[in-house]
Amino acid sequence: MRMSLPCKRIAASAGIVALLAATMAGPAAATGHRPVQRALDTVVAAGTPGAQLTTRGYSLRSGVGDLRTGAPMPWRGHFRAGSVTKPFIAVLVLQLVGEGKVELDAPVTRYLPDAGTGAVTVRQILQHTSGLPDYLDDVVDVDPETLRHRGAEPAELLAFAMKHPPLFPPGAKWSYSNTNYILAGMLVERVTGRSVQAELGARILRPLGLRETYLPVRGDERLPAPHPRGYLPAKDSLVDFTEFDATIAWTAGGLVTTGNDVNRFLSALLGGRLLRPAQLAEMKRTVPRDSGSEYGLGLGKLYLSCGKEFWGHGGDIIGFATLAFASPDGRAATVEANRDPVSPAVHANMKATVDAALCAE
């Protein structure tokens, strides 16, 4: 999101950021992971204070987690996952499909009669083929300081989107819209009669032992320790945006987690521990997306330089950018940077880091 921010800033010129990009790696870097470390260093060199890579076997870090103190990225640090939230929510919906409580090709209005989404189906919201406008388009140019403590209720976010006409008829093509996953979260709550936080805990987090992952409620603005600071670019400086009411993203992007937890989730998902075979197959049925890659139901498919197939998602939310992918054979890697929005070069270098980590195994 591109935003202007007339508020107190933390000085962080490009030159200072470059100076702070010194590598700070764990013992793994000295035992055969130098190419991966070099790839991670390019993420910082491209313009983010710090970055961390977590695989199922080791972690690496680069740059700083706190521009004020110069402290490094903390090991096992918590961060805001952005749209890496979406696979978690898609799993909840698909579990309900497997239990016969939801039909993938039924209209969303069967479960949310007041949604006003017409013929849009459950499958189409999970796959971003609904044609629904993205509610974030209504807040993208808002001064972020007005969003920091604002928060939102799901119905309010949906109302932002529904003020606008559909982008295209349902199913006609692919277009990423965060509105889809607000609807998915509302659907989970309506069908189960419980909060999405309760369903996440009962169905995914506790069974997998993901103790560092949760979806914040309104008013919960702080990250648990340890965590890096998250920064928002504003002209020639960076603003500390760590404290933030992320219910403005809710089930489209509000999750707080760690690299270890994301890797365990993706590995369990692809290993068949969260979904029945029929629902996992549906999740992996893809359509072409506008970037030339493929998208299933809350899960993207990526082919890396080693020619192997990986599944996962990227995430961007004010202060944090994330990329996480895994394979059915147990390999998984998550890289996060403590700045967002970031440049295309940062995104490209994050992908290169994931590629270097996963293809080296």
Coordinates of C-alpha atoms in Angstrom, one line a residue:
M1 CA 0.0 0.0 0.0
R2 CA 1.3 3.4 -0.9
M3 CA 0.5 5.9 1.9
S4 CA 1.7 9.3 3.0
L5 CA 2.3 9.9 6.7
P6 CA 2.7 13.4 8.2
C7 CA 3.9 12.2 11.6
K8 CA 7.0 11.7 13.8
R9 CA 9.6 9.7 11.8
I10 CA 12.6 7.6 12.6
A11 CA 15.5 8.7 10.6
A12 CA 16.7 5.9 8.3
S13 CA 18.2 7.1 5.1
A14 CA 19.2 4.7 2.4
G15 CA 22.8 5.1 3.5
I16 CA 22.1 4.3 7.1
V17 CA 20.0 1.3 6.1
A18 CA 22.9 0.0 4.0
L19 CA 25.3 0.4 6.9
L20 CA 22.9 -1.6 9.1
A21 CA 22.7 -4.4 6.6
A22 CA 25.6 -6.2 8.1
T23 CA 25.0 -10.0 8.3
M24 CA 24.0 -11.5 11.6
A25 CA 23.6 -15.2 11.1
G26 CA 23.3 -18.1 13.5
P27 CA 25.7 -21.1 13.7
A28 CA 24.0 -22.6 10.6
A29 CA 25.7 -20.0 8.4
A30 CA 29.1 -21.5 9.2
T31 CA 28.1 -25.0 8.3
G32 CA 27.1 -25.0 4.7
H33 CA 24.4 -22.3 4.3
R34 CA 26.6 -19.4 3.1
P35 CA 24.8 -19.2 -0.3
V36 CA 21.5 -18.9 1.4
Q37 CA 22.9 -16.2 3.8
R38 CA 24.1 -14.2 0.8
A39 CA 20.7 -14.4 -0.7
L40 CA 19.1 -13.2 2.5
D41 CA 21.6 -10.3 2.7
T42 CA 20.4 -9.1 -0.7
V43 CA 16.9 -8.6 0.9
V44 CA 18.4 -6.1 3.3
A45 CA 20.6 -4.5 0.7
A46 CA 17.5 -3.9 -1.5
G47 CA 16.0 -1.7 1.2
T48 CA 14.6 -3.2 4.4
P49 CA 16.1 -2.8 7.9
G50 CA 16.2 -6.6 8.6
A51 CA 15.2 -10.0 7.3
Q52 CA 15.1 -13.5 8.7
L53 CA 14.8 -16.9 7.1
T54 CA 13.5 -19.9 8.9
T55 CA 13.6 -23.4 7.5
R56 CA 12.7 -26.7 9.3
G57 CA 16.4 -27.2 10.0
Y58 CA 18.0 -23.8 10.6
S59 CA 17.5 -20.0 10.8
L60 CA 19.5 -17.1 9.4
R61 CA 19.2 -13.4 9.9
S62 CA 20.5 -10.2 8.4
G63 CA 20.3 -6.5 9.2
V64 CA 18.6 -5.1 12.3
G65 CA 15.3 -5.6 14.0
D66 CA 15.3 -2.2 15.7
L67 CA 16.6 0.9 14.0
R68 CA 16.7 2.9 17.3
T69 CA 18.8 0.4 19.3
G70 CA 20.6 -1.4 16.4
A71 CA 19.5 -4.8 17.9
P72 CA 19.5 -7.6 15.4
M73 CA 16.5 -9.5 14.1
P74 CA 15.5 -11.7 17.1
W75 CA 15.6 -15.4 16.8
R76 CA 12.1 -17.0 16.7
G77 CA 10.6 -13.5 16.5
H78 CA 6.9 -12.8 16.1
F79 CA 5.7 -10.9 13.1
R80 CA 2.5 -9.9 11.4
A81 CA 1.9 -12.4 8.6
G82 CA -0.3 -10.4 6.2
S83 CA -1.9 -12.7 3.6
V84 CA -0.1 -15.8 4.9
T85 CA -3.3 -15.7 7.0
K86 CA -5.3 -16.8 4.0
P87 CA -4.2 -20.5 3.9
F88 CA -5.2 -20.9 7.5
I89 CA -8.6 -19.5 6.8
A90 CA -9.0 -21.6 3.7
V91 CA -8.2 -24.7 5.7
L92 CA -11.0 -23.8 8.2
V93 CA -13.5 -23.5 5.4
L94 CA -12.4 -26.7 3.7
Q95 CA -12.6 -28.6 7.0
L96 CA -16.2 -27.5 7.1
V97 CA -16.6 -28.7 3.6
G98 CA -15.2 -32.1 4.6
E99 CA -17.7 -32.3 7.5
G100 CA -20.6 -31.6 5.1
K101 CA -21.4 -28.3 6.7
V102 CA -20.4 -26.2 3.7
E103 CA -20.6 -26.8 -0.1
L104 CA -17.8 -25.4 -2.2
D105 CA -19.9 -24.6 -5.1
A106 CA -22.9 -23.2 -3.2
P107 CA -23.4 -19.5 -3.2
V108 CA -22.0 -17.6 -0.3
T109 CA -25.4 -16.2 0.4
R110 CA -26.6 -19.7 1.5
Y111 CA -24.5 -19.1 4.6
L112 CA -24.4 -15.3 4.7
P113 CA -27.9 -14.3 3.4
D114 CA -27.2 -10.6 3.9
A115 CA -23.8 -10.5 2.2
G116 CA -25.2 -9.2 -1.1
T117 CA -22.7 -11.3 -3.1
G118 CA -25.3 -12.7 -5.6
A119 CA -24.1 -15.9 -7.4
V120 CA -20.6 -15.8 -6.0
T121 CA -19.7 -19.2 -4.6
V122 CA -17.6 -20.4 -1.7
R123 CA -15.0 -21.8 -4.1
Q124 CA -14.8 -18.4 -5.9
I125 CA -14.0 -16.4 -2.7
L126 CA -11.3 -18.9 -1.7
Q127 CA -9.8 -18.8 -5.2
H128 CA -10.1 -15.0 -5.9
T129 CA -12.4 -15.6 -8.9
S130 CA -15.4 -13.9 -7.3
G131 CA -15.0 -10.5 -9.1
L132 CA -15.6 -8.7 -5.8
P133 CA -13.8 -5.4 -5.3
D134 CA -11.0 -5.3 -2.7
Y135 CA -12.1 -3.3 0.3
L136 CA -8.5 -2.2 0.9
D137 CA -8.9 0.1 -2.2
D138 CA -11.0 2.3 0.1
V139 CA -8.3 2.7 2.7
V140 CA -5.1 2.5 0.7
D141 CA -4.6 6.3 0.4
V142 CA -5.7 7.0 4.0
D143 CA -3.1 8.5 6.3
P144 CA -1.8 5.3 8.1
E145 CA -1.8 7.2 11.5
T146 CA -5.6 7.2 11.3
L147 CA -5.5 3.4 10.8
R148 CA -3.0 2.6 13.5
H149 CA -5.6 2.4 16.3
R150 CA -8.8 2.3 14.3
G151 CA -9.5 -1.4 13.8
A152 CA -12.7 -2.5 12.2
E153 CA -15.5 -5.0 12.3
P154 CA -15.9 -7.6 9.5
A155 CA -19.2 -6.2 8.3
E156 CA -17.7 -2.8 8.1
L157 CA -14.9 -4.1 5.9
L158 CA -17.4 -5.9 3.7
A159 CA -19.5 -2.7 3.4
F160 CA -16.4 -0.8 2.0
A161 CA -16.2 -3.3 -0.9
M162 CA -19.9 -3.6 -1.6
K163 CA -20.3 0.1 -2.3
H164 CA -18.6 -0.7 -5.6
P165 CA -19.8 -2.7 -8.6
P166 CA -18.3 -6.2 -9.3
L167 CA -15.1 -6.2 -11.3
F168 CA -16.4 -9.0 -13.6
P169 CA -19.0 -11.8 -13.5
P170 CA -18.2 -14.5 -10.9
G171 CA -15.8 -17.1 -12.2
A172 CA -14.9 -15.1 -15.3
K173 CA -11.2 -14.6 -14.3
W174 CA -8.8 -14.2 -11.4
S175 CA -8.3 -11.0 -9.4
Y176 CA -6.9 -10.9 -5.9
S177 CA -9.3 -9.3 -3.4
N178 CA -9.0 -9.3 0.4
T179 CA -12.8 -9.0 0.6
N180 CA -13.0 -12.7 -0.3
Y181 CA -11.3 -13.7 2.9
I182 CA -13.3 -11.3 5.1
L183 CA -16.3 -13.2 3.7
A184 CA -14.5 -16.5 4.4
G185 CA -14.0 -15.6 8.0
M186 CA -17.6 -14.4 8.4
L187 CA -18.7 -17.7 6.9
V188 CA -16.7 -19.7 9.4
E189 CA -18.3 -17.8 12.3
R190 CA -21.8 -18.1 10.9
V191 CA -21.6 -21.9 10.2
T192 CA -19.9 -22.8 13.5
G193 CA -21.5 -20.3 15.8
R194 CA -18.0 -19.5 17.3
S195 CA -15.4 -16.9 16.7
V196 CA -12.8 -17.6 14.0
Q197 CA -10.2 -17.3 16.8
A198 CA -11.8 -20.2 18.6
E199 CA -12.0 -22.3 15.4
L200 CA -8.4 -21.6 14.5
G201 CA -7.4 -22.7 18.0
A202 CA -9.4 -25.9 18.0
R203 CA -8.9 -27.0 14.5
I204 CA -5.3 -25.9 13.6
L205 CA -3.2 -24.2 16.3
R206 CA -3.7 -26.6 19.3
P207 CA -3.6 -29.9 17.2
L208 CA -0.3 -28.8 15.6
G209 CA 1.2 -27.2 18.7
L210 CA 1.4 -23.8 17.1
R211 CA 1.7 -21.8 20.4
E212 CA 3.1 -18.7 18.8
T213 CA 0.3 -18.1 16.4
Y214 CA -3.0 -16.2 16.9
L215 CA -5.4 -13.8 15.3
P216 CA -5.6 -10.6 17.3
V217 CA -8.9 -9.2 18.5
R218 CA -9.8 -5.5 18.2
G219 CA -7.7 -3.4 20.4
D220 CA -4.8 -5.9 20.7
E221 CA -2.0 -3.8 19.1
R222 CA 1.2 -5.2 20.5
L223 CA 3.3 -8.1 19.3
P224 CA 4.5 -10.6 21.9
A225 CA 8.2 -10.8 22.7
P226 CA 10.5 -11.4 21.1
H227 CA 9.8 -9.4 17.9
P228 CA 11.4 -7.0 15.5
R229 CA 10.1 -3.6 15.0
G230 CA 8.0 -3.1 11.9
Y231 CA 8.5 -0.1 9.7
L232 CA 6.5 1.9 7.2
P233 CA 8.3 3.9 4.5
A234 CA 7.4 7.6 4.4
K235 CA 9.3 9.8 2.0
D236 CA 13.0 9.5 3.0
S237 CA 12.4 7.9 6.4
L238 CA 10.9 4.9 8.1
V239 CA 8.1 5.1 10.6
D240 CA 7.9 2.6 13.4
F241 CA 4.5 0.9 12.9
T242 CA 4.9 -2.1 15.2
E243 CA 1.9 -1.2 17.4
F244 CA -1.1 -1.5 15.1
D245 CA -4.7 -2.7 15.3
A246 CA -4.6 -5.3 12.6
T247 CA -8.3 -6.1 12.7
I248 CA -8.4 -3.8 9.6
A249 CA -7.1 -6.9 7.9
W250 CA -8.8 -9.6 10.1
T251 CA -9.1 -13.0 8.3
A252 CA -7.5 -11.5 5.1
G253 CA -4.2 -10.7 6.8
G254 CA -4.2 -10.1 10.5
L255 CA -2.4 -13.3 11.8
V256 CA 0.6 -13.0 14.2
T257 CA 3.0 -15.9 14.0
T258 CA 6.6 -17.0 13.7
G259 CA 8.6 -18.6 11.0
N260 CA 8.7 -22.0 12.8
D261 CA 4.9 -22.0 13.2
V262 CA 4.3 -21.2 9.5
N263 CA 6.6 -23.9 8.4
R264 CA 5.0 -26.5 10.7
F265 CA 1.5 -25.4 9.4
L266 CA 2.4 -25.7 5.7
S267 CA 4.2 -29.0 6.2
A268 CA 1.2 -30.4 8.1
L269 CA -1.2 -29.2 5.5
L270 CA 0.7 -30.6 2.5
G271 CA 1.4 -33.8 4.5
G272 CA -2.4 -34.5 4.8
R273 CA -2.7 -33.8 8.5
L274 CA -5.3 -31.0 8.3
L275 CA -7.6 -31.9 5.4
R276 CA -9.1 -35.0 4.0
P277 CA -7.6 -36.1 0.7
A278 CA -10.6 -34.8 -1.3
Q279 CA -10.4 -31.3 0.2
L280 CA -6.6 -31.1 -0.1
A281 CA -7.0 -32.0 -3.8
E282 CA -9.6 -29.2 -4.2
M283 CA -7.2 -26.8 -2.4
K284 CA -4.5 -27.7 -4.9
R285 CA -6.7 -27.3 -8.0
T286 CA -5.3 -24.1 -9.5
V287 CA -6.3 -21.4 -12.0
P288 CA -3.8 -19.0 -13.7
R289 CA -3.2 -15.8 -11.8
D290 CA -2.2 -12.5 -13.3
S291 CA 1.4 -12.9 -12.4
G292 CA 1.7 -16.0 -14.6
S293 CA 1.8 -18.4 -11.6
E294 CA -1.1 -20.5 -10.3
Y295 CA -3.5 -20.2 -7.4
G296 CA -5.6 -22.8 -5.7
L297 CA -7.9 -22.3 -2.7
G298 CA -5.9 -20.0 -0.5
L299 CA -2.7 -21.6 -1.7
G300 CA -0.3 -20.6 -4.5
K301 CA 1.9 -23.0 -6.5
L302 CA 5.4 -22.1 -7.3
Y303 CA 8.1 -23.8 -9.3
L304 CA 11.6 -23.0 -8.1
S305 CA 15.0 -23.1 -9.9
C306 CA 15.4 -26.8 -9.0
G307 CA 12.3 -27.6 -11.0
K308 CA 10.3 -28.8 -7.9
E309 CA 6.8 -27.8 -7.0
F310 CA 6.2 -25.8 -3.8
W311 CA 3.0 -24.5 -2.2
G312 CA 2.5 -21.4 0.0
H313 CA 1.6 -17.8 0.1
G314 CA 3.1 -14.3 0.4
G315 CA 2.0 -11.6 2.8
D316 CA 2.2 -7.8 3.1
I317 CA 0.8 -5.7 6.0
I318 CA 2.1 -2.4 7.2
G319 CA 5.5 -3.0 8.8
F320 CA 6.1 -6.6 7.6
A321 CA 6.5 -8.6 4.4
T322 CA 6.5 -12.4 4.3
L323 CA 7.0 -15.3 1.9
A324 CA 6.4 -18.9 2.9
F325 CA 6.5 -22.1 0.8
A326 CA 6.7 -25.8 1.5
S327 CA 6.6 -29.1 -0.3
P328 CA 4.9 -32.4 0.5
D329 CA 8.2 -34.0 1.3
G330 CA 8.6 -31.8 4.4
R331 CA 10.8 -29.0 3.1
A332 CA 9.6 -25.5 4.2
A333 CA 11.0 -22.0 4.3
T334 CA 9.6 -18.7 5.6
V335 CA 11.4 -15.3 5.1
E336 CA 10.1 -12.1 6.6
A337 CA 11.3 -8.5 6.3
N338 CA 10.5 -5.8 8.9
R339 CA 9.3 -3.2 6.4
D340 CA 6.2 -2.9 4.3
P341 CA 5.4 -1.7 1.7
V342 CA 8.6 -2.9 0.0
S343 CA 10.0 -2.5 -3.5
P344 CA 9.8 -5.1 -6.2
A345 CA 13.5 -5.8 -5.7
V346 CA 12.9 -6.7 -2.0
H347 CA 10.1 -9.1 -3.1
A348 CA 12.3 -10.6 -5.8
N349 CA 15.2 -11.1 -3.4
M350 CA 12.8 -12.7 -0.8
K351 CA 11.8 -15.2 -3.5
A352 CA 15.4 -15.8 -4.4
T353 CA 16.2 -16.5 -0.7
V354 CA 13.3 -19.1 -0.4
D355 CA 14.6 -20.6 -3.7
A356 CA 18.1 -20.9 -2.4
A357 CA 17.0 -22.4 0.9
L358 CA 14.5 -24.9 -0.5
C359 CA 16.5 -26.0 -3.6
A360 CA 19.6 -26.5 -1.5
E361 CA 18.0 -29.3 0.5

